[in-house]
Short mmCIF file of C-alpha atoms and ligand atoms in Angstrom, two decimals:
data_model
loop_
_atom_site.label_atom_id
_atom_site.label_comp_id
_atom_site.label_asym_id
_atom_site.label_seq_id
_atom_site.Cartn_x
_atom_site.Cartn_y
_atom_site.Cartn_z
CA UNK O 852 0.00 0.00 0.00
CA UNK O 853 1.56 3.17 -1.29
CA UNK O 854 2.61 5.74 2.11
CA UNK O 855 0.49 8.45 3.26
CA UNK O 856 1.74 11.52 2.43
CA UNK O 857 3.01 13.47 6.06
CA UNK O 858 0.81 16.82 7.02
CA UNK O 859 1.31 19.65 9.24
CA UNK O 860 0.04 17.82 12.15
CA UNK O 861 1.50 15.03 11.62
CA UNK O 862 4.60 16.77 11.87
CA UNK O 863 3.11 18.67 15.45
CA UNK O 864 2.45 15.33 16.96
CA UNK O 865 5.84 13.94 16.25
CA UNK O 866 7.18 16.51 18.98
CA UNK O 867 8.72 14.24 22.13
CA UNK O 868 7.67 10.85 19.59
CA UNK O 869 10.81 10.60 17.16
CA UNK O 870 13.59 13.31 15.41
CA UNK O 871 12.60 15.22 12.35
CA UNK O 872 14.86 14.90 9.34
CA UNK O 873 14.62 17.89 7.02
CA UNK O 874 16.18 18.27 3.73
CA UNK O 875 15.50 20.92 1.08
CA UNK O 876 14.93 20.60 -2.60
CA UNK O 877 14.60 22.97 -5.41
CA UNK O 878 13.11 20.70 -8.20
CA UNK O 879 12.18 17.29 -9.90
CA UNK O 880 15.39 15.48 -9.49
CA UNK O 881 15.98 17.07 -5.88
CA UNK O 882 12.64 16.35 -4.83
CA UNK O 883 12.35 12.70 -6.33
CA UNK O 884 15.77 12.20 -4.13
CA UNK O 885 14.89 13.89 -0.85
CA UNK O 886 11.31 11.75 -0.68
CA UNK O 887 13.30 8.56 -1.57
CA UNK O 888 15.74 9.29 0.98
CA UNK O 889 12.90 9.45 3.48
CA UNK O 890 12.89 13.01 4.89
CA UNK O 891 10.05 14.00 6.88
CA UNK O 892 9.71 17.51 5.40
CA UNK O 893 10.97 18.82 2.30
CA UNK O 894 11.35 22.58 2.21
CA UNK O 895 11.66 24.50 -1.17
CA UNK O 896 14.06 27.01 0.76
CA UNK O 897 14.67 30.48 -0.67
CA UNK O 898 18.47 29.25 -0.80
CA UNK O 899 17.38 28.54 -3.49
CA UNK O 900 19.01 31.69 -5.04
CA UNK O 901 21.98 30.89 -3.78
CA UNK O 902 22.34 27.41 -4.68
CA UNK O 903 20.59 27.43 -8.28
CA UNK O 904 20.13 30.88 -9.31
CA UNK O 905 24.06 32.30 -8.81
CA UNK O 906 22.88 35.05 -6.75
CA UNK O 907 24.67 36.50 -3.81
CA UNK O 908 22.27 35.97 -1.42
CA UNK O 909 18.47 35.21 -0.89
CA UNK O 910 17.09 39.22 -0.99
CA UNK O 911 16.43 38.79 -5.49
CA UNK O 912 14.35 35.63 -5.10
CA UNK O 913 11.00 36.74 -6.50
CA UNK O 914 7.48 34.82 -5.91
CA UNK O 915 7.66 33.58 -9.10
CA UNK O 916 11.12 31.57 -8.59
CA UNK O 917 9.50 29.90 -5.94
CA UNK O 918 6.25 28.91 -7.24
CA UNK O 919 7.96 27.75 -10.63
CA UNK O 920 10.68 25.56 -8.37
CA UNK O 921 8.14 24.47 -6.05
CA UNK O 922 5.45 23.13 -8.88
CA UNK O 923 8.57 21.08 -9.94
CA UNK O 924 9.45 19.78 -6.19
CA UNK O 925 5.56 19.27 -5.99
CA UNK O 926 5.59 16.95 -9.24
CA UNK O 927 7.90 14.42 -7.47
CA UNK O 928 7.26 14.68 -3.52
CA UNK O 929 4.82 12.14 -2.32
CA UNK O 930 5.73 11.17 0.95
CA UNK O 931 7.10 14.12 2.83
CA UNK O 932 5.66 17.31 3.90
CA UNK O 933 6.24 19.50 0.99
CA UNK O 934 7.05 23.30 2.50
CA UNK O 935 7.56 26.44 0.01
CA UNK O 936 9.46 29.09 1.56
CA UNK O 937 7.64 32.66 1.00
CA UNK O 938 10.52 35.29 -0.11
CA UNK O 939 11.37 38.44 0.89
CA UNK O 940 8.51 40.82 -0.13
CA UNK O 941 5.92 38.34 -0.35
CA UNK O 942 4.47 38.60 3.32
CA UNK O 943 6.38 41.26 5.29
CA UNK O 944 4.01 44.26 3.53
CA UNK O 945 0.88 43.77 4.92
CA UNK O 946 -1.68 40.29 6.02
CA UNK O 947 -3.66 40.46 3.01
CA UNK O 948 -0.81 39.99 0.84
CA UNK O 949 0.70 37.48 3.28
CA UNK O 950 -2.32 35.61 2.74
CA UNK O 951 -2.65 36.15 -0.95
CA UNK O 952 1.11 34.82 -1.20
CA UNK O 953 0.58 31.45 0.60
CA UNK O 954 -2.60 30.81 -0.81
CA UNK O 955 -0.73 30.96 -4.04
CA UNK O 956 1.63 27.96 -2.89
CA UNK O 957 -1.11 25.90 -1.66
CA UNK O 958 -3.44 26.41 -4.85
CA UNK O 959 -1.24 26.71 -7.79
CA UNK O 960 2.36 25.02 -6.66
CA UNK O 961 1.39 21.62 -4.74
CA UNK O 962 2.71 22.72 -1.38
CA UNK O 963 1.20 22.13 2.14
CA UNK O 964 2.40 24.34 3.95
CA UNK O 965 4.62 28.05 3.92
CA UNK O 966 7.49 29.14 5.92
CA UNK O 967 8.18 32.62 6.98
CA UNK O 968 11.52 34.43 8.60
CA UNK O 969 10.67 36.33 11.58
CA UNK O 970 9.32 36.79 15.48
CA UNK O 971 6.25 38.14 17.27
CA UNK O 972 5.74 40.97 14.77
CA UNK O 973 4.63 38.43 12.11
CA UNK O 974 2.63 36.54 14.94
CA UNK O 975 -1.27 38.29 13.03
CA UNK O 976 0.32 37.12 9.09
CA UNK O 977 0.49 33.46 10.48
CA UNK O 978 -2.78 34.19 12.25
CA UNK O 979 -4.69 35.07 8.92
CA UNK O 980 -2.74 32.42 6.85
CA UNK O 981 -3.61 30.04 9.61
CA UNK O 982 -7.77 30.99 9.43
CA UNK O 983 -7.26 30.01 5.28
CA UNK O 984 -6.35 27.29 6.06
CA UNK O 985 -2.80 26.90 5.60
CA UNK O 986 -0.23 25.50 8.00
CA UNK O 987 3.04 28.11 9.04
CA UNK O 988 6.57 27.01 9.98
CA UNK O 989 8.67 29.83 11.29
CA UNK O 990 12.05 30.67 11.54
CA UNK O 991 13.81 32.47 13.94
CA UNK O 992 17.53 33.45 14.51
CA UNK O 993 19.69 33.97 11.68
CA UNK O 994 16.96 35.03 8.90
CA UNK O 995 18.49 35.82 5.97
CA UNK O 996 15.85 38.09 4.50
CA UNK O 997 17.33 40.41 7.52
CA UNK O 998 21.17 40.18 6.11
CA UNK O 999 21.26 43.84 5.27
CA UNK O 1000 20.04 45.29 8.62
CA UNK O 1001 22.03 42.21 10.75
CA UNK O 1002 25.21 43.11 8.53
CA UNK O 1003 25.35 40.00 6.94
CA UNK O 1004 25.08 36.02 7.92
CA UNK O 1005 25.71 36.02 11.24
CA UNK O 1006 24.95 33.64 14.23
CA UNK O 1007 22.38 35.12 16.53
CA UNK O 1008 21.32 34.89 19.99
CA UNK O 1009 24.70 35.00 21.57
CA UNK O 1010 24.26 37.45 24.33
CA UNK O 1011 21.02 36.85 27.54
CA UNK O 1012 19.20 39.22 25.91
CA UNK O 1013 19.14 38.27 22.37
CA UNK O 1014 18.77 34.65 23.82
CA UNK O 1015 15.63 35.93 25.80
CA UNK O 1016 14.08 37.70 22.82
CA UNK O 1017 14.52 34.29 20.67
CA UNK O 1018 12.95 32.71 23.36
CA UNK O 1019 9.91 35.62 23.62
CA UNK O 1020 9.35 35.11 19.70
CA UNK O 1021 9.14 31.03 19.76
CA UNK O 1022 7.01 31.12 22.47
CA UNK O 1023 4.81 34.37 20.01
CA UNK O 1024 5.02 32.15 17.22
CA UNK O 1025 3.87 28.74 18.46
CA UNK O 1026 1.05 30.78 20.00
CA UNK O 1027 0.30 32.22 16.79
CA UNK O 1028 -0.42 28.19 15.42
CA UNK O 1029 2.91 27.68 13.83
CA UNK O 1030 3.41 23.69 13.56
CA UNK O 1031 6.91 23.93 13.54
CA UNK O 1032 10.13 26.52 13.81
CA UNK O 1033 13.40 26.64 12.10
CA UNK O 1034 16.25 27.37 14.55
CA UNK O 1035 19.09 28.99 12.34
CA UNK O 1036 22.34 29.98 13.88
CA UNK O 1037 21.85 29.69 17.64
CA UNK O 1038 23.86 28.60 20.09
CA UNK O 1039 22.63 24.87 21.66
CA UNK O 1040 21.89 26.30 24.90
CA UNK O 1041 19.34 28.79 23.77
CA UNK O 1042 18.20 26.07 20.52
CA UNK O 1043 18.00 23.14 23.57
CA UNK O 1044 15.73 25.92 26.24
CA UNK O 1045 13.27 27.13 23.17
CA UNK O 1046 12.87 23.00 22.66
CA UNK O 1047 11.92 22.60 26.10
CA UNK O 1048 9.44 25.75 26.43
CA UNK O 1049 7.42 25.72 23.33
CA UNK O 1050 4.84 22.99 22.03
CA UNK O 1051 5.91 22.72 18.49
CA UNK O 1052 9.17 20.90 16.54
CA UNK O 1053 11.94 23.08 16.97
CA UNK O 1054 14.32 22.29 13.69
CA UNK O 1055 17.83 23.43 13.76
CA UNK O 1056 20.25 24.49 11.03
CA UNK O 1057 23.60 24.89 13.03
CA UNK O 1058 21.68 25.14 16.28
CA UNK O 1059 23.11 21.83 18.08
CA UNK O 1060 21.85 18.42 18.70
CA UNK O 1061 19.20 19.11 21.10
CA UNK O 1062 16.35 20.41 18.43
CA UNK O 1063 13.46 18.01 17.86
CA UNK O 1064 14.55 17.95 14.03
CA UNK O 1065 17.24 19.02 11.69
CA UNK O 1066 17.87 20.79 7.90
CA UNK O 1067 20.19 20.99 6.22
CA UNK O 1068 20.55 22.06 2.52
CA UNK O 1069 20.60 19.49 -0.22
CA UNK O 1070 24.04 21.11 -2.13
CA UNK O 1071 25.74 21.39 1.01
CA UNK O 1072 25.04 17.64 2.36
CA UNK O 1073 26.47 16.41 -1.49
CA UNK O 1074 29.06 18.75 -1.98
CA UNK O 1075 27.58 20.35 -4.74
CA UNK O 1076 28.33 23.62 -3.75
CA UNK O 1077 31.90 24.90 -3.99
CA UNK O 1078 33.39 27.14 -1.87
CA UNK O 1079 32.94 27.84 1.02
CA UNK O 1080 30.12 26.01 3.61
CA UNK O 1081 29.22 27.00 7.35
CA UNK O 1082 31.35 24.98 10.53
CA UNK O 1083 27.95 23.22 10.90
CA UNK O 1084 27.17 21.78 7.79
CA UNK O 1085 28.04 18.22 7.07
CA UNK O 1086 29.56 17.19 3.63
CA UNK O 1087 28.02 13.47 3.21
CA UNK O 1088 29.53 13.39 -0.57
CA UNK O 1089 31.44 15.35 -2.27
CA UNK O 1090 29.54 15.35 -5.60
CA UNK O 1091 31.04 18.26 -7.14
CA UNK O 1092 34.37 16.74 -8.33
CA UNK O 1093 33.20 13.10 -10.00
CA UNK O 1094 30.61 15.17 -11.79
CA UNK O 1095 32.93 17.68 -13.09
CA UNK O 1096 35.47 15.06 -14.04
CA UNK O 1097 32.61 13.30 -15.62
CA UNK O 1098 31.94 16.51 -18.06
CA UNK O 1099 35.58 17.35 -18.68
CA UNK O 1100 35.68 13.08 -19.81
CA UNK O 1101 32.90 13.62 -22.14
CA UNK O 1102 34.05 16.73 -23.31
CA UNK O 1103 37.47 15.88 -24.31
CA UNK O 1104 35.81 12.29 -25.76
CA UNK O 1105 33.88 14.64 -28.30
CA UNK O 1106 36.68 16.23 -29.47
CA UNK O 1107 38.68 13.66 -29.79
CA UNK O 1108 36.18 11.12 -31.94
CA UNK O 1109 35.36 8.95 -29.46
CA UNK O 1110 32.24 9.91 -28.32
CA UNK O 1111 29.08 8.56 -29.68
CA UNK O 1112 31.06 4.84 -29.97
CA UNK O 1113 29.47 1.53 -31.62
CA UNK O 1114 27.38 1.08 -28.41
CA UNK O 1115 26.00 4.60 -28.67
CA UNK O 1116 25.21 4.86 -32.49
CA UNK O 1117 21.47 3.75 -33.89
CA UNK O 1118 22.30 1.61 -37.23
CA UNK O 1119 19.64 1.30 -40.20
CA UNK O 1120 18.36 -1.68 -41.01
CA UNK O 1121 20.75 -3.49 -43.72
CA UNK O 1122 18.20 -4.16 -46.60
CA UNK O 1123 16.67 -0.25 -45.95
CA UNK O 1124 20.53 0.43 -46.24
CA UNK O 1125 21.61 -1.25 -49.45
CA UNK O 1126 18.51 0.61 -50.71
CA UNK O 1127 19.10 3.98 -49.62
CA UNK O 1128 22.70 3.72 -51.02
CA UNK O 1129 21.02 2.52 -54.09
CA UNK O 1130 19.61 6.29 -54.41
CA UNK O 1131 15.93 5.21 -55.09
CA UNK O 1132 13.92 8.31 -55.25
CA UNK O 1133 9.82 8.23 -53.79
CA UNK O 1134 7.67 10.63 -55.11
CA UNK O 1135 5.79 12.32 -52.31
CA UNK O 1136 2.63 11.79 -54.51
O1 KIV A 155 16.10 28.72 2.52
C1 KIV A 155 16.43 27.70 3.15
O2 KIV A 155 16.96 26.73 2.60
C2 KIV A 155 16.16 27.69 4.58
C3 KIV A 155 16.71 26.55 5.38
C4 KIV A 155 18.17 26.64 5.51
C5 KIV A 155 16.03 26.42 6.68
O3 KIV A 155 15.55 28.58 5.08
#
């Protein structure tokens, strides 16, 4: 019997049961390999501008990136949670846009649920989204749609007081319905004390082992990404060199003649042959 797809509450109730694996995906192929892998949630970050658009940071990743990315996640996720990530622009304006934005994920991309970056002051957004109907994970700490007023990617929470407003906005945003919350950046003492204190998953992204889940971003987990990666990611394959040695093989194989081979090369049939080379003409008539 095929596996029921995971929901929103599904992924509430797993809080204190079992630990949430979380991978992103930005398409067909990444999608197809996330769900096979067995990942409780798949999230169609905005990273993806980073990781598949070439762009410097997440800030230029429009609506219509995501829902184009996401319809192509959508077309090959069938047993995880399938999250679209709403981009800068698309809720911090005003509610009825917020709303207008996530409905657009639900209805026209395949998603089940949004995520938004941001605390307490987004608490009536996920309030309205939540009375349409659609399920919220936040994300708190480093937010990277804030990179140009925190001065770039940089951990957060690392003083009490930043700790306690962390703590002040989980607690606002799993009041405001949130099923979940991205922990980005934190140190493991304030990740591991937001875990305790609010009702909902907390997932981390280099926010130490005591979250109820973790994420981590497809490229960076294969090693598809070069350059530099955060201290807390964790290269399971490095991808990026047997696949560029791979194209550089092909390439040179095409210039030099030996690329398409016998194995590769679609014959004619010998009788259609000797006739062709015959030079029979057939009138179209
Ligand atoms: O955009 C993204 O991929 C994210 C995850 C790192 C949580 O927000």
């Amino acid at each position: 019997m095929p596996q029921k797809q995971l929901t929103a509450p599904d992924i509430l109730a797993a809080k204190g049961q079992r630990r949430l694996a979380v991978l992103t995906a930005y398409d067909y192929p990444t999608g197809l390999l996330a769900d096979e892998a067995g990942a409780d949630v798949i999230l169609v970050g905005d990273s993806l501008g980073m990781v598949c658009l070439g762009l410097p940071d997440t800030l230029g990743v429009t609506m219509a990136d995501m829902l184009h990315h996401t319809k192509a996640a959508a077309r090959a996720v069938k047993k995880a949670l399938l999250v679209a990530d709403m981009p800068f622009l698309s809720y911090q304006t005003g509610i009825e846009t917020a709303v207008a934005n996530a409905g657009r994920f639900i209805q026209e991309s395949g998603a089940r649920a949004v995520k938004v970056e941001g605390g307490a002051e987004f608490a009536p957004h996920i309030r309205a989204m939540l009375s349409a109907g659609i399920p919220v994970m936040g994300h708190l700490g480093l937010t990277p749609q804030q990179m140009a007023r925190l001065g770039g990617f940089k951990a957060q929470g690392k003083t009490a007081r930043a700790a306690q407003k962390l703590l002040e906005d989980a607690r606002a945003l799993a009041e405001a319905g949130c099923f979940s919350l991205v922990l980005e950046a934190v140190p493991a003492e304030v990740a591991a004390r937001i875990t305790a204190e609010v009702e909902i998953p907390t997932i981390g992204i280099g926010a130490g082992p005591d979250c109820d889940g973790q994420v981590l971003v497809f490229h960076d987990i294969l090693g598809l990404c070069p350059g530099l990666r955060p201290s807390f990611v964790k290269r399971y394959a490095d991808l990026w060199t047997p696949a560029r040695e791979a194209l550089s093989a092909y390439c040179a194989e095409v210039r030099g003649g030996a690329f398409p081979a016998e194995a590769q090369t679609r014959r004619m049939d010998p009788e259609e042959l000797k006739e062709f080379t015959r030079g029979r003409e057939y009138g179209d008539a």
